[in-house]
Amino acid sequence: MPDESLQEKTEEPTPRRREEARRRGQVAKSREVAAVAVLSGGILSFVMAGSYMVSQFLVIYREFLYFPRGDLDENSAYGVLLLAIKLGAKVLLPLLVILLPLAFLSLYLQVGGVAAWEALSPKAERIDPIKGFKRLFSLPSLVEFLKSVAKLVLISVVAYLVINSEKDLVLNLATCEPEEIGRTIYLLARALCFKTLLALAVLALLDFLFQRWETGRQLKMTKQELKEELKQTEGDPWVKSKIRQIQRAMAQKRMMAEVPKADVVITNPVHYAVALKYDLKEMPAPQVLAKGEGHVALKIREIAEEAGVPVVENPPLAQALYKEVEIGDFIPAELYQAVAEVLAYVYRLKGKVN
């Protein structure tokens, strides 16, 4: 068998391989999409609850700026800690309410509901220095490095363009009133955030498309892998062929056991043979018990002769019965006349013999 490691992976992954990869957590997902979602949530939080968060910061400032430090003991330190946690939770609550659902939603939209517990299990290959060195210089690692450089360049370019477009206003901040300074900084920060977010969203989209392509490339299969999977899912073709062969042999054996029960065997004389039975009280029409061509036809004729079943040569009728009627079925109406003539001949023949 050829070495699979030397074969080129040219075949598209099968649904089974994709499903196994999902269970291992090997799915197309981009961390940049999640980062953009979190950044969007942060901006949305400040837009929707900025005044509330600022007021809570002021509360924290006043509480700790005027907190008496002279008599700080174990109990008062514990109280200060509880107060810090309480005030900090109030500040972070709007962020958590918006950021957590967005982070989970960004992952769900990329990979769906995947619970890849297998990915959490320890594996020796993860601490293998040789494989780690290979991963360090692999295509995904190169892409991650290029993404980091691209993000740095994008943010720097966006910041430069935003500030440069308002450079006169920035240079005059020293002569402005505090309210004007705050308003200007707010407008610059808002423009910087939204334009940076737009640039990072474009980068995240490109990264997601790359991750889908890279995952598909890693999941591709060699021709040998595809053959082995088909054997596992659909069964070995050789085994299936043998099973069909055994089934045909068993069916043929059961069919041959019915030949002695026939009233007549109509032949071609050697190409076709059809065994018929008719019981006027129990059957609406003559029934085909067995049929065959070539070697099987000769075998039917041989069994019929051994069992004393009359054999009648009628090539047109034998051919019509073989092609139009399946084993176990009753003959069609258009063949009633021809079959009736044969059965009448057989009944007269049996009467003579008796």
Short mmCIF file of N, CA and C in Angstrom, two decimals, residues 63 107 159 252 262:
data_model
loop_
_atom_site.label_atom_id
_atom_site.label_comp_id
_atom_site.label_asym_id
_atom_site.label_seq_id
_atom_site.Cartn_x
_atom_site.Cartn_y
_atom_site.Cartn_z
N GLU A 63 -15.29 58.69 46.78
CA GLU A 63 -15.23 57.78 47.91
C GLU A 63 -13.81 57.53 48.39
N LEU A 107 -18.81 34.03 17.96
CA LEU A 107 -18.31 32.65 17.82
C LEU A 107 -19.40 31.73 17.27
N ALA A 159 -5.21 56.53 12.77
CA ALA A 159 -4.97 57.57 13.77
C ALA A 159 -4.32 58.80 13.14
N GLN A 252 -31.90 -18.28 -5.63
CA GLN A 252 -32.02 -19.26 -6.70
C GLN A 252 -32.31 -20.64 -6.15
N ALA A 262 -44.70 -27.02 -9.68
CA ALA A 262 -45.32 -26.39 -10.85
C ALA A 262 -46.21 -27.37 -11.61
#
